[in-house]
Coordinates of C-alpha atoms (C1' of nucleotides) in Angstrom, one line a residue:
Chain A
M1 CA -27.7 2.4 12.2
P2 CA -24.9 4.6 13.4
V3 CA -26.1 6.7 16.4
S4 CA -25.3 10.3 16.2
A5 CA -23.6 12.1 19.0
I6 CA -19.9 12.3 19.1
D7 CA -19.0 10.3 22.3
T8 CA -15.4 11.4 22.6
L9 CA -13.2 10.4 25.3
P10 CA -10.4 12.8 24.9
E11 CA -6.9 11.5 25.8
Q12 CA -4.1 13.1 27.7
R13 CA -1.2 13.8 25.2
R14 CA 2.0 12.7 26.7
P15 CA 5.1 14.3 25.4
D16 CA 7.0 11.2 24.8
D17 CA 4.4 9.9 22.3
R18 CA 5.1 13.0 20.2
P19 CA 6.7 11.2 17.1
R20 CA 4.2 8.5 17.3
L21 CA 1.1 9.5 16.3
T22 CA 1.7 10.2 12.5
E23 CA 4.1 7.3 12.1
L24 CA 1.6 5.4 9.7
F25 CA 0.6 8.3 7.6
L26 CA 1.7 7.6 4.2
K27 CA 3.8 4.5 5.3
G28 CA 4.9 2.6 2.3
R29 CA 3.9 5.6 0.1
G30 CA 6.8 8.2 0.4
R31 CA 6.4 8.8 4.1
D32 CA 10.4 8.1 3.9
T33 CA 10.9 11.2 1.7
M34 CA 9.7 13.3 4.6
T35 CA 12.3 15.3 6.3
P36 CA 12.5 14.8 10.2
E37 CA 11.5 18.4 10.3
D38 CA 8.4 17.7 8.1
A39 CA 7.6 14.8 10.3
A40 CA 7.9 16.9 13.4
T41 CA 5.7 19.6 11.9
L42 CA 2.9 17.2 10.9
E43 CA 3.1 15.6 14.4
D44 CA 2.8 19.1 15.8
S45 CA -0.4 19.6 14.1
I46 CA -2.1 17.2 16.1
E47 CA -4.1 18.8 18.9
E48 CA -5.9 15.9 20.5
V49 CA -6.5 12.3 20.2
R50 CA -9.9 10.8 20.8
T51 CA -11.4 7.4 21.2
I52 CA -14.8 7.0 19.5
P53 CA -17.0 4.1 19.6
A54 CA -18.3 2.0 16.9
R55 CA -21.2 3.1 14.6
T56 CA -21.0 6.7 15.3
I57 CA -21.2 9.4 12.9
V58 CA -18.3 11.7 13.2
I59 CA -19.1 14.2 10.7
R60 CA -22.4 15.1 8.9
R61 CA -22.2 16.4 5.4
D62 CA -22.5 20.2 5.1
E63 CA -21.3 20.5 8.5
R64 CA -18.4 23.1 8.9
V65 CA -14.9 21.1 9.8
R66 CA -12.3 22.8 11.7
H67 CA -9.9 19.6 12.2
S68 CA -9.2 16.6 10.2
S69 CA -8.8 13.1 11.6
L70 CA -5.8 10.7 11.2
L71 CA -7.0 7.5 11.9
L72 CA -4.8 5.5 14.4
E73 CA -6.9 2.4 15.2
G74 CA -10.0 0.7 13.9
V75 CA -12.1 1.1 10.8
M76 CA -14.0 4.2 9.4
C77 CA -16.1 4.8 6.4
R78 CA -17.4 7.6 4.3
Y79 CA -20.9 7.3 2.8
M80 CA -23.8 8.8 1.2
D81 CA -27.6 8.0 1.3
D82 CA -29.9 8.3 -1.5
R83 CA -33.4 9.7 -0.9
Q84 CA -34.9 6.3 -0.1
G85 CA -32.3 5.9 2.5
N86 CA -30.1 3.3 0.7
R87 CA -26.4 3.7 1.7
Q88 CA -23.5 3.8 -0.6
I89 CA -20.3 3.5 1.1
V90 CA -17.7 5.4 -0.9
A91 CA -14.5 4.7 1.1
F92 CA -13.3 2.5 3.8
H93 CA -10.5 3.8 6.0
V94 CA -7.8 1.9 7.9
P95 CA -5.1 3.1 10.3
G96 CA -2.7 5.6 8.6
D97 CA -5.4 7.1 6.6
F98 CA -6.1 10.9 6.9
V99 CA -9.8 10.2 6.8
D100 CA -11.1 13.7 6.1
L101 CA -8.1 15.8 5.2
H102 CA -10.1 16.8 2.2
G103 CA -12.1 18.9 4.7
F104 CA -9.2 21.2 5.2
A105 CA -9.2 22.4 1.7
M106 CA -13.0 22.0 1.1
R107 CA -14.4 23.5 4.5
H108 CA -17.4 21.2 4.5
L109 CA -17.9 17.6 3.2
D110 CA -20.3 16.4 0.8
H111 CA -21.0 13.0 2.6
D112 CA -20.9 11.7 6.0
V113 CA -18.0 10.1 7.9
A114 CA -18.6 7.4 10.6
T115 CA -16.9 4.9 12.7
L116 CA -17.5 1.1 11.9
T117 CA -15.4 -0.1 14.8
P118 CA -14.4 1.6 17.8
V119 CA -11.5 3.8 16.7
R120 CA -8.6 6.0 17.8
V121 CA -8.2 9.3 16.0
A122 CA -5.7 12.0 15.9
L123 CA -7.1 15.2 15.2
A124 CA -5.1 18.0 13.1
G125 CA -6.4 21.5 13.6
H126 CA -7.1 23.3 10.3
D127 CA -5.2 26.4 11.6
R128 CA -2.0 24.4 12.1
L129 CA -2.5 22.9 8.7
E130 CA -2.9 26.4 7.3
R131 CA 0.5 27.2 8.8
I132 CA 1.9 24.0 7.0
V133 CA 0.6 25.3 3.7
A134 CA 2.1 28.8 4.4
S135 CA 5.7 27.5 5.3
Y136 CA 6.1 23.9 4.5
P137 CA 5.8 23.3 0.5
R138 CA 7.2 19.9 0.7
L139 CA 5.0 18.8 3.4
T140 CA 2.1 20.4 1.8
R141 CA 2.7 18.6 -1.2
L142 CA 2.8 15.3 0.6
L143 CA -0.5 16.3 2.3
W144 CA -2.1 17.1 -1.1
F145 CA -0.8 13.7 -2.5
S146 CA -2.5 11.9 0.2
T147 CA -6.0 13.3 -0.6
L148 CA -5.2 12.4 -4.3
L149 CA -4.5 8.7 -3.1
D150 CA -8.1 8.7 -2.0
A151 CA -9.3 10.0 -5.4
A152 CA -7.3 7.4 -7.0
M153 CA -9.1 4.9 -4.9
H154 CA -12.3 6.5 -5.8
R155 CA -11.6 5.9 -9.4
E156 CA -10.9 2.4 -8.7
W157 CA -14.1 2.1 -7.0
V158 CA -15.8 3.5 -10.2
F159 CA -14.1 0.8 -12.2
R160 CA -15.1 -1.8 -9.9
L161 CA -18.8 -0.8 -9.9
G162 CA -18.9 0.0 -13.6
R163 CA -17.0 -2.8 -15.0
L164 CA -17.0 -5.9 -12.5
E165 CA -19.7 -8.3 -11.7
A166 CA -20.6 -9.2 -8.1
D167 CA -18.0 -11.7 -7.5
G168 CA -15.3 -9.5 -9.0
R169 CA -16.3 -6.5 -7.0
V170 CA -16.1 -8.4 -3.6
A171 CA -12.7 -9.9 -4.7
H172 CA -11.5 -6.4 -5.7
L173 CA -12.6 -5.0 -2.3
F174 CA -10.7 -7.5 -0.4
C175 CA -7.6 -7.1 -2.6
E176 CA -7.6 -3.6 -1.9
L177 CA -8.1 -4.0 1.7
H178 CA -5.3 -6.6 1.7
A179 CA -2.8 -4.4 -0.2
R180 CA -3.7 -1.2 2.2
L181 CA -3.4 -3.1 5.4
A182 CA -0.4 -4.8 4.3
M183 CA 1.4 -1.5 3.8
V184 CA 0.7 -0.5 7.4
D185 CA 1.8 -4.0 8.6
L186 CA -1.7 -5.3 9.7
V187 CA -1.7 -8.5 7.7
R188 CA -0.3 -11.7 9.0
E189 CA 0.2 -14.5 6.7
G190 CA -2.6 -13.5 4.5
A191 CA -5.1 -12.8 7.3
F192 CA -6.3 -9.7 8.7
R193 CA -9.1 -8.3 10.9
F194 CA -11.9 -6.2 9.3
P195 CA -14.8 -6.3 11.7
V196 CA -17.5 -4.9 9.6
T197 CA -21.0 -6.6 8.7
Q198 CA -21.9 -8.1 5.5
I199 CA -24.4 -5.4 5.2
D200 CA -21.5 -2.9 5.1
L201 CA -19.5 -4.8 2.5
A202 CA -22.7 -4.9 0.4
E203 CA -23.3 -1.2 0.8
A204 CA -19.5 -0.6 -0.5
A205 CA -19.8 -3.4 -3.4
G206 CA -23.1 -2.1 -4.6
I207 CA -25.0 -5.2 -4.2
T208 CA -27.7 -6.4 -1.7
P209 CA -26.7 -8.1 1.4
V210 CA -28.4 -11.2 0.4
H211 CA -26.4 -11.4 -2.8
L212 CA -23.2 -10.6 -1.0
N213 CA -23.6 -13.4 1.2
R214 CA -24.0 -15.8 -1.9
V215 CA -20.9 -14.3 -3.3
L216 CA -18.9 -14.9 0.0
R217 CA -20.1 -18.4 -0.1
S218 CA -18.9 -18.8 -3.6
L219 CA -15.5 -17.3 -2.8
R220 CA -15.2 -19.6 0.1
E221 CA -16.2 -22.8 -1.7
R222 CA -13.7 -21.8 -4.4
G223 CA -11.0 -21.7 -1.9
L224 CA -10.1 -18.1 -2.6
M225 CA -10.8 -16.4 0.6
T226 CA -13.0 -16.4 3.9
F227 CA -14.9 -13.8 5.8
R228 CA -16.0 -14.9 9.1
S229 CA -16.7 -12.6 12.4
G230 CA -14.7 -9.8 11.0
E231 CA -11.7 -12.1 10.2
V232 CA -10.6 -12.1 6.6
H233 CA -8.2 -14.8 5.4
I234 CA -7.0 -14.6 1.8
L235 CA -6.3 -18.2 0.7
D236 CA -5.4 -17.9 -3.0
L237 CA -4.3 -14.1 -3.6
D238 CA -3.3 -14.9 -7.3
M239 CA -6.8 -16.2 -8.2
L240 CA -8.6 -13.5 -6.2
T241 CA -6.4 -10.8 -8.0
A242 CA -7.3 -12.3 -11.4
L243 CA -11.0 -12.4 -10.6
A244 CA -10.8 -9.0 -9.5
D245 CA -8.9 -7.6 -12.4
F246 CA -6.8 -6.0 -9.5
D247 CA -3.6 -4.1 -10.3
P248 CA -2.2 -2.3 -6.9
S249 CA -0.4 0.4 -8.7
Y250 CA -3.1 3.0 -8.1
L251 CA -2.3 2.5 -4.5
Y252 CA 1.1 4.2 -5.4
G253 CA 3.2 1.9 -3.3
G254 CA 6.4 3.8 -3.0
G255 CA 4.9 7.3 -3.2
P256 CA 4.6 9.9 -5.7
T257 CA 8.1 10.1 -6.9
L258 CA 8.5 6.3 -7.9
E259 CA 8.4 6.5 -11.6
K260 CA 7.3 3.5 -13.7
Q261 CA 8.5 4.3 -17.1
G262 CA 10.9 7.3 -18.6
A263 CA 9.6 10.3 -20.8
Chain B
M1 CA -10.3 3.6 -30.8
P2 CA -8.3 6.7 -29.8
V3 CA -5.1 6.7 -31.8
S4 CA -1.9 7.4 -29.8
A5 CA 0.7 10.1 -30.7
I6 CA 0.2 13.6 -29.4
D7 CA -0.5 15.5 -32.7
T8 CA 0.1 18.9 -31.1
L9 CA -0.2 22.2 -32.9
P10 CA 1.5 24.6 -30.6
E11 CA 0.1 28.1 -30.7
Q12 CA 1.6 31.3 -30.4
R13 CA 0.8 33.0 -27.0
R14 CA 0.0 36.7 -27.6
P15 CA 0.8 39.0 -24.6
D16 CA -2.7 40.3 -24.8
D17 CA -4.5 37.2 -24.1
R18 CA -2.7 36.7 -20.8
P19 CA -5.5 37.1 -18.3
R20 CA -7.8 35.1 -20.8
L21 CA -6.7 31.5 -20.5
T22 CA -7.6 30.6 -16.9
E23 CA -10.6 32.7 -16.6
L24 CA -12.9 29.7 -16.7
F25 CA -10.8 27.8 -14.0
L26 CA -13.1 27.6 -10.8
K27 CA -15.5 29.6 -12.3
G28 CA -18.6 29.5 -10.2
R29 CA -16.6 27.7 -7.4
G30 CA -14.9 30.4 -5.6
R31 CA -12.5 31.8 -8.3
D32 CA -13.9 35.1 -7.3
T33 CA -12.0 34.7 -3.8
M34 CA -8.8 34.8 -6.0
T35 CA -6.8 37.9 -5.6
P36 CA -5.6 39.8 -8.9
E37 CA -2.1 38.6 -8.1
D38 CA -3.2 35.0 -7.7
A39 CA -4.9 35.0 -11.0
A40 CA -2.0 36.6 -12.7
T41 CA 0.3 34.0 -11.1
L42 CA -1.9 31.1 -12.2
E43 CA -2.1 32.7 -15.6
D44 CA 1.8 33.0 -15.6
S45 CA 2.0 29.2 -15.0
I46 CA 0.8 28.5 -18.3
E47 CA 3.7 27.7 -20.9
E48 CA 1.8 27.1 -24.0
V49 CA -1.6 26.5 -25.4
R50 CA -2.0 23.4 -27.7
T51 CA -4.8 22.3 -30.1
I52 CA -5.2 18.5 -30.0
P53 CA -7.5 16.5 -32.3
A54 CA -10.5 14.4 -31.3
R55 CA -9.8 10.8 -30.0
T56 CA -6.4 11.3 -29.0
I57 CA -4.6 9.7 -26.0
V58 CA -2.9 12.7 -24.3
I59 CA -1.4 10.8 -21.3
R60 CA -0.9 7.1 -20.8
R61 CA -1.0 5.7 -17.4
D62 CA 2.4 5.4 -15.5
E63 CA 4.0 8.0 -17.8
R64 CA 5.9 10.8 -16.0
V65 CA 4.1 14.0 -16.4
R66 CA 5.8 17.4 -16.3
H67 CA 2.9 19.7 -16.9
S68 CA -0.8 19.7 -16.3
S69 CA -3.6 20.6 -18.8
L70 CA -6.3 23.2 -18.3
L71 CA -9.0 22.5 -20.7
L72 CA -10.2 25.5 -22.6
E73 CA -12.5 24.0 -25.3
G74 CA -13.7 20.7 -26.0
V75 CA -14.5 17.5 -24.1
M76 CA -11.9 15.3 -22.6
C77 CA -12.1 12.1 -20.5
R78 CA -10.2 9.8 -18.1
Y79 CA -10.7 6.0 -18.3
M80 CA -9.1 2.7 -17.2
D81 CA -9.3 -0.5 -19.3
D82 CA -9.6 -4.0 -17.7
R83 CA -7.7 -6.9 -18.9
Q84 CA -10.2 -7.9 -21.5
G85 CA -10.3 -4.3 -22.9
N86 CA -13.5 -3.0 -21.6
R87 CA -13.3 0.5 -20.7
Q88 CA -14.5 2.3 -17.7
I89 CA -14.6 6.3 -18.2
V90 CA -13.9 7.6 -14.7
A91 CA -14.4 11.2 -15.6
F92 CA -15.5 13.6 -18.2
H93 CA -14.0 17.1 -18.5
V94 CA -15.3 20.3 -19.8
P95 CA -14.0 23.7 -20.3
G96 CA -12.5 25.2 -17.1
D97 CA -11.4 21.9 -15.7
F98 CA -7.9 21.2 -14.8
V99 CA -7.9 17.8 -16.3
D100 CA -4.8 16.3 -14.8
L101 CA -3.7 18.7 -12.1
H102 CA -3.3 15.9 -9.7
G103 CA -0.3 14.7 -12.0
F104 CA 1.5 17.5 -10.4
A105 CA 1.4 16.1 -7.0
M106 CA 1.3 12.4 -8.1
R107 CA 4.2 12.5 -10.6
H108 CA 2.5 9.8 -12.8
L109 CA -1.1 8.9 -13.4
D110 CA -3.1 5.8 -12.7
H111 CA -5.2 6.2 -15.8
D112 CA -5.2 7.2 -19.4
V113 CA -6.3 10.7 -20.4
A114 CA -7.9 11.2 -23.9
T115 CA -9.8 13.7 -26.2
L116 CA -13.3 12.9 -27.0
T117 CA -13.6 16.0 -29.4
P118 CA -10.9 18.4 -30.5
V119 CA -9.7 20.5 -27.8
R120 CA -7.6 23.6 -26.9
V121 CA -5.8 23.0 -23.6
A122 CA -3.4 25.3 -21.8
L123 CA -0.3 23.5 -20.3
A124 CA 1.0 24.5 -16.9
G125 CA 4.4 23.6 -16.1
H126 CA 5.0 21.7 -12.9
D127 CA 8.2 23.6 -12.2
R128 CA 6.0 26.8 -12.3
L129 CA 3.5 25.0 -10.0
E130 CA 6.2 24.2 -7.8
R131 CA 6.8 27.8 -7.3
I132 CA 3.3 28.5 -6.7
V133 CA 3.2 26.1 -3.8
A134 CA 6.3 27.5 -2.4
S135 CA 5.0 31.0 -2.4
Y136 CA 1.2 31.3 -2.8
P137 CA -0.4 29.5 0.0
R138 CA -3.9 30.7 -0.8
L139 CA -3.6 29.9 -4.5
T140 CA -2.0 26.6 -3.6
R141 CA -5.2 25.9 -1.6
L142 CA -7.4 26.6 -4.6
L143 CA -5.5 24.2 -6.7
W144 CA -5.7 21.6 -4.1
F145 CA -9.4 22.3 -3.8
S146 CA -9.9 21.9 -7.5
T147 CA -8.4 18.4 -7.4
L148 CA -10.7 17.6 -4.5
L149 CA -13.6 18.5 -6.5
D150 CA -12.7 15.8 -8.9
A151 CA -12.5 13.6 -6.0
A152 CA -16.2 14.6 -5.1
M153 CA -17.3 13.9 -8.5
H154 CA -15.6 10.6 -8.3
R155 CA -17.4 9.7 -5.2
E156 CA -20.8 10.9 -7.0
W157 CA -19.9 8.4 -9.6
V158 CA -19.5 5.8 -7.0
F159 CA -22.6 6.4 -5.6
R160 CA -24.3 6.5 -9.1
L161 CA -22.8 3.1 -10.2
G162 CA -23.5 1.6 -6.8
R163 CA -27.0 2.6 -6.0
L164 CA -28.8 3.5 -9.3
E165 CA -30.3 1.5 -11.9
A166 CA -29.6 2.3 -15.7
D167 CA -32.0 5.0 -16.2
G168 CA -31.2 6.9 -13.0
R169 CA -27.4 6.5 -13.9
V170 CA -27.9 8.1 -17.3
A171 CA -30.1 10.8 -15.8
H172 CA -27.5 11.5 -13.1
L173 CA -24.7 11.7 -15.7
F174 CA -26.7 14.4 -17.6
C175 CA -27.6 16.2 -14.6
E176 CA -24.1 16.5 -13.7
L177 CA -23.1 17.6 -17.0
H178 CA -25.8 20.1 -17.2
A179 CA -24.8 21.6 -13.8
R180 CA -21.2 21.9 -14.7
L181 CA -21.7 23.2 -18.2
A182 CA -24.1 25.8 -16.6
M183 CA -21.3 27.1 -14.2
V184 CA -19.1 27.9 -17.1
D185 CA -22.1 29.3 -19.2
L186 CA -22.0 26.6 -21.9
V187 CA -25.8 25.9 -21.4
R188 CA -28.5 27.8 -23.4
E189 CA -32.1 27.2 -22.3
G190 CA -31.4 23.8 -21.0
A191 CA -29.5 22.7 -24.2
F192 CA -25.8 22.0 -24.5
R193 CA -23.4 20.5 -26.8
F194 CA -21.7 17.2 -25.7
P195 CA -20.2 15.7 -28.7
V196 CA -19.6 12.1 -27.6
T197 CA -21.0 8.7 -29.0
Q198 CA -23.4 6.6 -27.1
I199 CA -20.5 4.0 -26.7
D200 CA -18.6 6.8 -24.5
L201 CA -21.7 7.3 -22.3
A202 CA -22.1 3.7 -21.9
E203 CA -18.6 3.5 -20.9
A204 CA -19.1 6.1 -18.3
A205 CA -22.5 4.7 -17.0
G206 CA -21.4 1.3 -16.6
I207 CA -23.9 -0.3 -19.1
T208 CA -23.9 -1.8 -22.3
P209 CA -24.1 0.7 -25.4
V210 CA -27.4 -1.3 -26.5
H211 CA -28.8 -0.8 -23.1
L212 CA -27.7 2.8 -23.1
N213 CA -29.5 3.3 -26.4
R214 CA -32.8 1.9 -24.9
V215 CA -32.4 4.2 -21.8
L216 CA -32.1 7.1 -24.1
R217 CA -35.0 6.2 -26.0
S218 CA -37.0 5.8 -22.6
L219 CA -35.9 9.2 -21.3
R220 CA -36.7 10.8 -24.6
E221 CA -40.1 9.1 -24.7
R222 CA -40.9 10.2 -21.3
G223 CA -40.1 13.8 -22.2
L224 CA -37.1 14.0 -20.0
M225 CA -34.3 14.9 -22.2
T226 CA -33.0 14.2 -25.7
F227 CA -29.4 13.2 -26.8
R228 CA -29.0 13.4 -30.7
S229 CA -26.0 14.1 -32.7
G230 CA -23.8 15.4 -29.8
E231 CA -26.8 17.8 -28.8
V232 CA -28.3 17.5 -25.3
H233 CA -31.8 19.1 -24.5
I234 CA -33.0 19.0 -21.1
L235 CA -36.7 19.0 -21.1
D236 CA -37.8 18.4 -17.5
L237 CA -34.9 19.1 -15.2
D238 CA -36.9 18.4 -12.2
M239 CA -38.1 14.9 -13.2
L240 CA -34.5 14.2 -14.4
T241 CA -33.3 15.2 -11.1
A242 CA -35.7 13.0 -9.2
L243 CA -34.9 10.1 -11.2
A244 CA -31.3 10.7 -10.8
D245 CA -31.6 11.5 -7.0
F246 CA -29.3 14.4 -8.0
D247 CA -28.2 16.8 -5.5
P248 CA -25.6 19.3 -7.0
S249 CA -24.1 20.4 -3.8
Y250 CA -21.2 18.0 -4.3
L251 CA -20.1 20.4 -7.0
Y252 CA -19.4 23.1 -4.4
G253 CA -21.2 25.9 -6.4
G254 CA -19.8 28.9 -4.6
G255 CA -16.6 27.4 -3.6
P256 CA -14.9 25.9 -0.6
T257 CA -15.9 28.7 1.8
L258 CA -19.4 28.7 1.2
E259 CA -20.9 27.3 4.3
K260 CA -24.1 25.6 4.4
Q261 CA -24.8 25.3 8.0
G262 CA -23.4 26.5 11.5
A263 CA -21.2 24.6 13.8
Chain C
dC1 C1' -20.3 4.0 -54.0
dG2 C1' -18.6 1.1 -50.8
dA3 C1' -16.7 0.5 -46.1
dG4 C1' -16.6 1.3 -41.4
dG5 C1' -18.6 3.2 -37.3
dC6 C1' -22.5 4.4 -34.9
dA7 C1' -27.5 4.0 -33.7
dT8 C1' -31.7 1.2 -33.4
dT9 C1' -34.5 -2.6 -32.5
dG10 C1' -35.8 -7.8 -31.5
dA11 C1' -35.3 -12.1 -29.0
dG12 C1' -33.6 -14.9 -25.7
dT13 C1' -30.7 -15.6 -21.5
dG14 C1' -28.8 -14.9 -17.1
dA15 C1' -27.1 -12.2 -13.0
dG16 C1' -28.7 -10.1 -9.3
dC17 C1' -33.0 -8.5 -7.3
dT18 C1' -37.1 -8.9 -4.1
dC19 C1' -39.8 -11.5 -0.8
dA20 C1' -39.7 -14.8 2.6
dA21 C1' -38.3 -17.6 6.3
dA22 C1' -35.3 -19.5 9.4
dA23 C1' -31.0 -20.0 12.2
dG24 C1' -27.2 -18.0 14.8
dG25 C1' -25.1 -14.3 18.0
dC26 C1' -25.1 -11.1 21.4
dG27 C1' -26.7 -8.1 24.7
dT28 C1' -30.1 -6.6 28.0
dG29 C1' -33.3 -7.2 31.8
dG30 C1' -36.1 -10.1 34.7
Chain D
dC1 C1' -28.9 -17.6 34.6
dC2 C1' -32.4 -17.6 31.2
dA3 C1' -35.3 -15.6 28.1
dC4 C1' -36.3 -12.4 25.1
dG5 C1' -35.4 -9.4 21.3
dC6 C1' -32.8 -7.7 17.8
dC7 C1' -29.5 -7.8 14.4
dT8 C1' -26.9 -10.6 11.2
dT9 C1' -26.4 -14.5 8.5
dT10 C1' -27.9 -17.9 5.5
dT11 C1' -30.7 -20.4 2.2
dG12 C1' -34.9 -20.9 -1.2
dA13 C1' -38.0 -19.4 -4.9
dG14 C1' -39.5 -16.4 -8.4
dC15 C1' -39.0 -12.4 -11.0
dT16 C1' -36.8 -8.4 -13.6
dC17 C1' -33.4 -5.6 -15.4
dA18 C1' -29.8 -5.6 -18.2
dC19 C1' -27.0 -8.5 -20.9
dT20 C1' -25.7 -11.1 -25.2
dC21 C1' -26.4 -12.2 -30.0
dA22 C1' -28.2 -10.8 -34.1
dA23 C1' -29.8 -8.0 -37.9
dT24 C1' -30.7 -3.7 -40.0
dG25 C1' -30.5 1.2 -41.0
dC26 C1' -27.9 5.5 -41.1
dC27 C1' -24.5 8.5 -41.8
dT28 C1' -19.7 10.1 -42.9
dC29 C1' -15.8 9.8 -45.4
dG30 C1' -12.6 8.2 -48.7

DNA sequence: CGAGGCATTGAGTGAGCTCAAAAGGCGTGG
DNA sequence: CCACGCCTTTTGAGCTCACTCAATGCCTCG
């Protein structure tokens, strides 16, 4: 359903918003270990800010990419289609996520990237990232780490799809979104906006839209959560967590350096 | 079932096997873009070679890690257990894979790592990798890329579990293994060794061992492939590929620089 | 030779699917 | 402003794939 064409509305970058654009990057995951110089360097890698409409394909698989997108506002996703056109969403992205940073090291992607809502993204040029890798090892490791966070989420999705039943999958999905959005301060009293369709959720949970609808009804009737017109209300996080077998530690709250045990 | 305890048998490193240990790393995926100096530097990061028995847990989740393992021989896996003890394998590893290189940038892992067969691994110290990041940007990007390859495989597993039915999942798994093992020259006339149990395969495919067994029978009866006593024979790769909706491009044969299309 | 793990097969059950239909929401054009 | 159309959401009915439970055979190893 996403129409192609990158209808971009380039914005003017004002000098005074310099330290602003990347402020959500790795927030709650070790951003604070970044030196002011690292932060400024990262900020300098942003060449442009774009506004993109909802339901737009931003990058097609196999396409050569020359910049990476830091999501500032809105929701994006990455997905793959099978031969019959059935879609599997492999990642949701929320503000603060470097959506396609892996495109820097991979040169081209193995999946499509699209917006689900209208978004604002900050574009980091790969030539500038190249300079970071050449001269800022600590920042380089943080960028690397952030792509590994995505990999950790992928693993958790594998777990979700491999081991959980439909209600657990949906619960897990919302537990993850709740935790991730909370880290960038987008949750208010257990509620957050996530304006996607039930079809999108079904394509991420690996179930049919019809069954997803039934699962949502069940979760609502059990008093665990509601999803209505893009608004999520978590009513019983403990029960939802238990149903999802959810353990947020894969999100690396605190960042890479936070140790759990000795040895 | 894997017993804990790292029963390691440290080997003596002979000076003459210097250029040998890392020779499978990124083979078929841009290893050739590595300069001799890069290759030597990588080789120098290896501190030790270990032999580890089958069914041994090598790294437990949350454990602080100080070196990363390049698999030389054998099969390893990464997995996560749910609260009831059901296991989901999230990755298989074959020779040439840097099994837990992500542990370098993450400091601790969100899953366990175990051997499935007896293995030989080369251990790269994180302090030496740190020096690579500080001084060898091109090699750093290749290391980064190799962790992103794992992420790409994770995504494909998400697709497999989210969109395929049991026979497709199993077919996909074997298509991937076939392609990956072929890259490191471990396939002979469509046959390769993969000495794991049907239980392991089931834990990777997200189905029960009983059903996996039925699927294997079906694939065998349809003349697509056989799996017997750790030996895989691909009999009809085209049909298997079609059944699996398999497209090997996510394995980045040729490496990061190989472009597919312009723009 | 016995024990334990793995592989295999059967029978019955159930979660999630397909097919189908209808209601609600929203934007566009007459 | 209303009507239409399209997409999304919702619900029902029947079916199927994969599950559970169970039993048996096989193979390896002590």
